[in-house]
Amino acid sequence: MPIPPTSTQREHALSLLQRRGMMRLREFDEAGVMATTVSRLERDGAIVRLARGLYQLADAALDQQHTLAEVAKLIPKGVVCLTSALAFHGLTDQLPARVWVALDRKDWRPRIAYPPVRIVRFPAQQLSVGVERHLIEDIPVSIFGAAKTIADLFRYRRTVGEAVVIEALRETLRQRKATPADIATFAQQAGVWKAMQPYLTTLTSDG
């Protein structure tokens, strides 16, 4: 298979990034773009390296959730969870210092220097339910929905802090991002219904 001229590879690489938003070096290679072309584009300032092996157009418009799109490219099997999912759904004013990402217990742990991530291990059955797919900068990002996130927060309440968990439950109900029935269903599946029930009962009976 003939190697395309450098100029053609350059145009092809830029066109791919315009369509896809971000690309891994491996994806460039699969599309017939050599690593030397990518390096030259970076050196010329046409593209920027976001993380090891991950690139984007230098003048790309950045979404406020840009970091989640980066993480989705770097950890394709991961699901944004816990306080990072809360922030995405607008259910907390806190901005997590790291992106919380759920992975199967058997999945390889990625080595990522940037953006900062915190990996939590979920059982396979907990990783496959309540997942939503959102497009951020044209990148599909897997994020747990609001009801599932509340249940997961109760599972990790000692890690994230009980005050954060209760406030998240209150805000989810106030904004009607999830129904009490949906939250209860995910809590039962996660084995935290007994811990959650008193709070959910109190909050849904107020006013």
C-alpha positions as a LaTeX table, in Angstrom:
\begin{tabular}{lrrr}
\hline
Residue & $x$ (\AA) & $y$ (\AA) & $z$ (\AA) \\
\hline
Met1 & 0.00 & 0.00 & 0.00 \\
Pro2 & 1.62 & 3.30 & $-1.09$ \\
Ile3 & 2.29 & 5.89 & 1.60 \\
Pro4 & 0.40 & 9.15 & 0.92 \\
Pro5 & 2.52 & 12.28 & 0.38 \\
Thr6 & 3.22 & 14.26 & 3.53 \\
Ser7 & 1.04 & 17.17 & 2.39 \\
Thr8 & $-1.87$ & 14.79 & 1.81 \\
Gln9 & $-1.32$ & 13.15 & 5.19 \\
Arg10 & $-1.28$ & 16.58 & 6.83 \\
Glu11 & $-4.59$ & 17.57 & 5.24 \\
His12 & $-6.06$ & 14.17 & 6.06 \\
Ala13 & $-4.99$ & 14.42 & 9.72 \\
Leu14 & $-6.48$ & 17.89 & 10.11 \\
Ser15 & $-9.69$ & 16.80 & 8.42 \\
Leu16 & $-9.97$ & 13.80 & 10.75 \\
Leu17 & $-9.53$ & 15.99 & 13.82 \\
Gln18 & $-12.16$ & 18.42 & 12.57 \\
Arg19 & $-14.64$ & 15.55 & 12.36 \\
Arg20 & $-13.65$ & 13.57 & 15.45 \\
Gly21 & $-12.55$ & 16.27 & 17.88 \\
Met22 & $-9.71$ & 14.24 & 19.44 \\
Met23 & $-7.61$ & 11.33 & 18.24 \\
Arg24 & $-5.13$ & 8.88 & 19.65 \\
Leu25 & $-1.84$ & 8.28 & 17.86 \\
Arg26 & $-3.01$ & 4.74 & 17.16 \\
Glu27 & $-6.10$ & 6.10 & 15.40 \\
Phe28 & $-3.94$ & 8.29 & 13.17 \\
Asp29 & $-1.87$ & 5.25 & 12.27 \\
Glu30 & $-4.99$ & 3.24 & 11.42 \\
Ala31 & $-6.12$ & 6.10 & 9.16 \\
Gly32 & $-2.82$ & 6.10 & 7.26 \\
Val33 & $-1.24$ & 9.10 & 8.97 \\
Met34 & 2.34 & 8.56 & 10.09 \\
Ala35 & 3.61 & 9.56 & 13.53 \\
Thr36 & 6.14 & 11.89 & 11.89 \\
Thr37 & 3.29 & 13.84 & 10.29 \\
Val38 & 1.56 & 14.16 & 13.66 \\
Ser39 & 4.79 & 15.35 & 15.27 \\
Arg40 & 5.28 & 17.92 & 12.52 \\
Leu41 & 1.73 & 19.22 & 12.95 \\
Glu42 & 2.35 & 19.58 & 16.67 \\
Arg43 & 5.66 & 21.33 & 16.11 \\
Asp44 & 4.01 & 23.73 & 13.63 \\
Gly45 & 1.31 & 24.58 & 16.18 \\
Ala46 & $-1.55$ & 23.19 & 14.09 \\
Ile47 & $-2.45$ & 20.61 & 16.73 \\
Val48 & $-1.80$ & 20.25 & 20.44 \\
Arg49 & $-1.03$ & 17.18 & 22.52 \\
Leu50 & $-3.55$ & 16.95 & 25.34 \\
Ala51 & $-2.02$ & 13.89 & 26.97 \\
Arg52 & 0.37 & 11.17 & 25.97 \\
Gly53 & $-0.71$ & 10.05 & 22.52 \\
Leu54 & $-3.88$ & 12.20 & 22.45 \\
Tyr55 & $-4.23$ & 15.17 & 20.08 \\
Gln56 & $-6.67$ & 17.95 & 19.20 \\
Leu57 & $-6.74$ & 20.93 & 16.82 \\
Ala58 & $-4.99$ & 23.93 & 18.34 \\
Asp59 & $-7.95$ & 26.23 & 17.62 \\
Ala60 & $-10.67$ & 23.78 & 18.68 \\
Ala61 & $-13.53$ & 25.26 & 20.68 \\
Leu62 & $-13.36$ & 23.72 & 24.15 \\
Asp63 & $-16.51$ & 22.58 & 25.91 \\
Gln64 & $-16.73$ & 23.26 & 29.64 \\
Gln65 & $-16.72$ & 19.48 & 30.05 \\
His66 & $-13.61$ & 19.14 & 27.91 \\
Thr67 & $-11.72$ & 17.05 & 30.49 \\
Leu68 & $-14.42$ & 14.38 & 30.41 \\
Ala69 & $-13.96$ & 14.04 & 26.66 \\
Glu70 & $-10.21$ & 13.63 & 27.16 \\
Val71 & $-10.77$ & 10.91 & 29.73 \\
Ala72 & $-13.24$ & 9.11 & 27.45 \\
Lys73 & $-10.58$ & 8.90 & 24.74 \\
Leu74 & $-7.88$ & 7.76 & 27.16 \\
Ile75 & $-10.05$ & 5.24 & 29.04 \\
Pro76 & $-12.61$ & 3.94 & 26.52 \\
Lys77 & $-14.03$ & 1.32 & 28.90 \\
Gly78 & $-14.46$ & 3.78 & 31.76 \\
Val79 & $-17.68$ & 5.39 & 32.96 \\
Val80 & $-17.66$ & 8.84 & 34.57 \\
Cys81 & $-19.05$ & 8.36 & 38.07 \\
Leu82 & $-19.57$ & 9.69 & 41.60 \\
Thr83 & $-18.84$ & 13.42 & 42.12 \\
Ser84 & $-17.69$ & 13.87 & 38.51 \\
Ala85 & $-21.05$ & 12.57 & 37.30 \\
Leu86 & $-22.75$ & 14.83 & 39.86 \\
Ala87 & $-20.95$ & 17.86 & 38.48 \\
Phe88 & $-21.85$ & 16.92 & 34.91 \\
His89 & $-25.53$ & 16.69 & 35.82 \\
Gly90 & $-25.39$ & 20.05 & 37.60 \\
Leu91 & $-26.09$ & 18.53 & 41.01 \\
Thr92 & $-23.16$ & 20.01 & 42.91 \\
Asp93 & $-21.20$ & 23.24 & 42.94 \\
Gln94 & $-18.02$ & 21.37 & 43.80 \\
Leu95 & $-15.55$ & 20.78 & 40.99 \\
Pro96 & $-13.70$ & 17.51 & 41.64 \\
Ala97 & $-9.92$ & 17.80 & 41.55 \\
Arg98 & $-9.84$ & 14.51 & 39.67 \\
Val99 & $-12.18$ & 12.83 & 37.23 \\
Trp100 & $-13.79$ & 9.83 & 38.92 \\
Val101 & $-13.92$ & 6.89 & 36.52 \\
Ala102 & $-15.50$ & 3.49 & 37.12 \\
Leu103 & $-13.84$ & 0.41 & 35.64 \\
Asp104 & $-14.55$ & $-3.28$ & 35.83 \\
Arg105 & $-12.53$ & $-5.06$ & 38.50 \\
Lys106 & $-10.81$ & $-7.12$ & 35.80 \\
Asp107 & $-9.87$ & $-4.20$ & 33.53 \\
Trp108 & $-6.27$ & $-3.03$ & 33.20 \\
Arg109 & $-5.51$ & 0.10 & 35.20 \\
Pro110 & $-4.50$ & 2.90 & 32.81 \\
Arg111 & $-1.39$ & 4.97 & 33.49 \\
Ile112 & $-2.36$ & 8.58 & 32.87 \\
Ala113 & $-0.40$ & 11.57 & 34.10 \\
Tyr114 & $-2.93$ & 14.10 & 32.84 \\
Pro115 & $-5.77$ & 14.80 & 33.21 \\
Pro116 & $-5.83$ & 13.61 & 36.83 \\
Val117 & $-8.19$ & 10.68 & 37.33 \\
Arg118 & $-9.28$ & 8.51 & 40.21 \\
Ile119 & $-10.21$ & 4.95 & 39.31 \\
Val120 & $-12.85$ & 3.07 & 41.28 \\
Arg121 & $-13.60$ & $-0.58$ & 40.69 \\
Phe122 & $-17.20$ & $-1.62$ & 40.06 \\
Pro123 & $-18.62$ & $-5.15$ & 39.79 \\
Ala124 & $-19.54$ & $-5.93$ & 36.18 \\
Gln125 & $-23.27$ & $-5.86$ & 36.93 \\
Gln126 & $-22.97$ & $-2.38$ & 38.49 \\
Leu127 & $-20.94$ & $-1.08$ & 35.55 \\
Ser128 & $-23.50$ & $-2.03$ & 32.91 \\
Val129 & $-26.63$ & $-0.33$ & 34.29 \\
Gly130 & $-27.66$ & 3.31 & 34.42 \\
Val131 & $-25.10$ & 4.39 & 31.82 \\
Glu132 & $-25.87$ & 7.37 & 29.60 \\
Arg133 & $-23.94$ & 8.34 & 26.45 \\
His134 & $-23.33$ & 12.05 & 25.98 \\
Leu135 & $-21.51$ & 13.81 & 23.15 \\
Ile136 & $-18.87$ & 16.25 & 24.40 \\
Glu137 & $-16.90$ & 17.96 & 21.63 \\
Asp138 & $-18.22$ & 15.20 & 19.33 \\
Ile139 & $-16.68$ & 12.54 & 21.60 \\
Pro140 & $-19.07$ & 9.90 & 23.02 \\
Val141 & $-18.68$ & 9.92 & 26.79 \\
Ser142 & $-20.17$ & 7.28 & 29.10 \\
Ile143 & $-21.60$ & 8.83 & 32.27 \\
Phe144 & $-23.81$ & 7.31 & 34.93 \\
Gly145 & $-27.26$ & 8.89 & 35.10 \\
Ala146 & $-28.41$ & 10.87 & 38.11 \\
Ala147 & $-30.36$ & 8.08 & 39.84 \\
Lys148 & $-27.52$ & 5.56 & 39.46 \\
Thr149 & $-24.99$ & 8.16 & 40.64 \\
Ile150 & $-26.92$ & 8.76 & 43.87 \\
Ala151 & $-26.95$ & 5.02 & 44.60 \\
Asp152 & $-23.21$ & 4.81 & 43.89 \\
Leu153 & $-22.53$ & 7.77 & 46.17 \\
Phe154 & $-24.20$ & 5.88 & 49.02 \\
Arg155 & $-21.90$ & 2.93 & 48.27 \\
Tyr156 & $-18.89$ & 5.25 & 48.50 \\
Arg157 & $-20.23$ & 7.61 & 51.16 \\
Arg158 & $-17.24$ & 7.05 & 53.45 \\
Thr159 & $-14.95$ & 8.09 & 50.60 \\
Val160 & $-16.77$ & 11.14 & 49.25 \\
Gly161 & $-18.31$ & 12.26 & 52.55 \\
Glu162 & $-21.83$ & 11.72 & 53.86 \\
Ala163 & $-22.68$ & 15.45 & 53.71 \\
Val164 & $-21.92$ & 15.46 & 49.98 \\
Val165 & $-24.11$ & 12.40 & 49.46 \\
Ile166 & $-27.15$ & 13.78 & 51.31 \\
Glu167 & $-26.91$ & 17.16 & 49.58 \\
Ala168 & $-26.67$ & 15.40 & 46.21 \\
Leu169 & $-29.80$ & 13.39 & 46.98 \\
Arg170 & $-31.64$ & 16.55 & 48.04 \\
Glu171 & $-30.56$ & 18.45 & 44.92 \\
Thr172 & $-31.46$ & 15.57 & 42.60 \\
Leu173 & $-34.98$ & 15.52 & 43.99 \\
Arg174 & $-35.27$ & 19.31 & 43.95 \\
Gln175 & $-34.22$ & 19.56 & 40.31 \\
Arg176 & $-36.27$ & 16.48 & 39.43 \\
Lys177 & $-33.30$ & 14.91 & 37.71 \\
Ala178 & $-34.54$ & 11.50 & 38.89 \\
Thr179 & $-37.68$ & 10.14 & 40.51 \\
Pro180 & $-37.67$ & 8.66 & 44.01 \\
Ala181 & $-38.73$ & 5.35 & 42.46 \\
Asp182 & $-35.74$ & 5.27 & 40.09 \\
Ile183 & $-33.34$ & 6.20 & 42.87 \\
Ala184 & $-34.78$ & 3.47 & 45.08 \\
Thr185 & $-34.47$ & 0.90 & 42.30 \\
Phe186 & $-30.76$ & 1.61 & 41.78 \\
Ala187 & $-30.20$ & 1.67 & 45.54 \\
Gln188 & $-31.71$ & $-1.79$ & 45.86 \\
Gln189 & $-29.56$ & $-3.07$ & 42.99 \\
Ala190 & $-26.47$ & $-1.58$ & 44.64 \\
Gly191 & $-27.32$ & $-3.03$ & 48.05 \\
Val192 & $-27.58$ & 0.37 & 49.77 \\
Trp193 & $-31.35$ & 0.72 & 50.07 \\
Lys194 & $-31.28$ & 0.16 & 53.83 \\
Ala195 & $-28.82$ & 3.04 & 54.27 \\
Met196 & $-30.60$ & 5.35 & 51.85 \\
Gln197 & $-34.25$ & 4.72 & 52.76 \\
Pro198 & $-34.43$ & 7.01 & 55.85 \\
Tyr199 & $-32.99$ & 9.95 & 53.92 \\
Leu200 & $-35.15$ & 9.41 & 50.86 \\
Thr201 & $-38.27$ & 9.04 & 53.00 \\
Thr202 & $-37.51$ & 12.24 & 54.90 \\
Leu203 & $-36.73$ & 14.29 & 51.81 \\
Thr204 & $-39.75$ & 13.13 & 49.87 \\
Ser205 & $-42.08$ & 13.79 & 52.80 \\
Asp206 & $-40.83$ & 17.35 & 53.40 \\
Gly207 & $-43.16$ & 20.08 & 52.24 \\
\hline
\end{tabular}
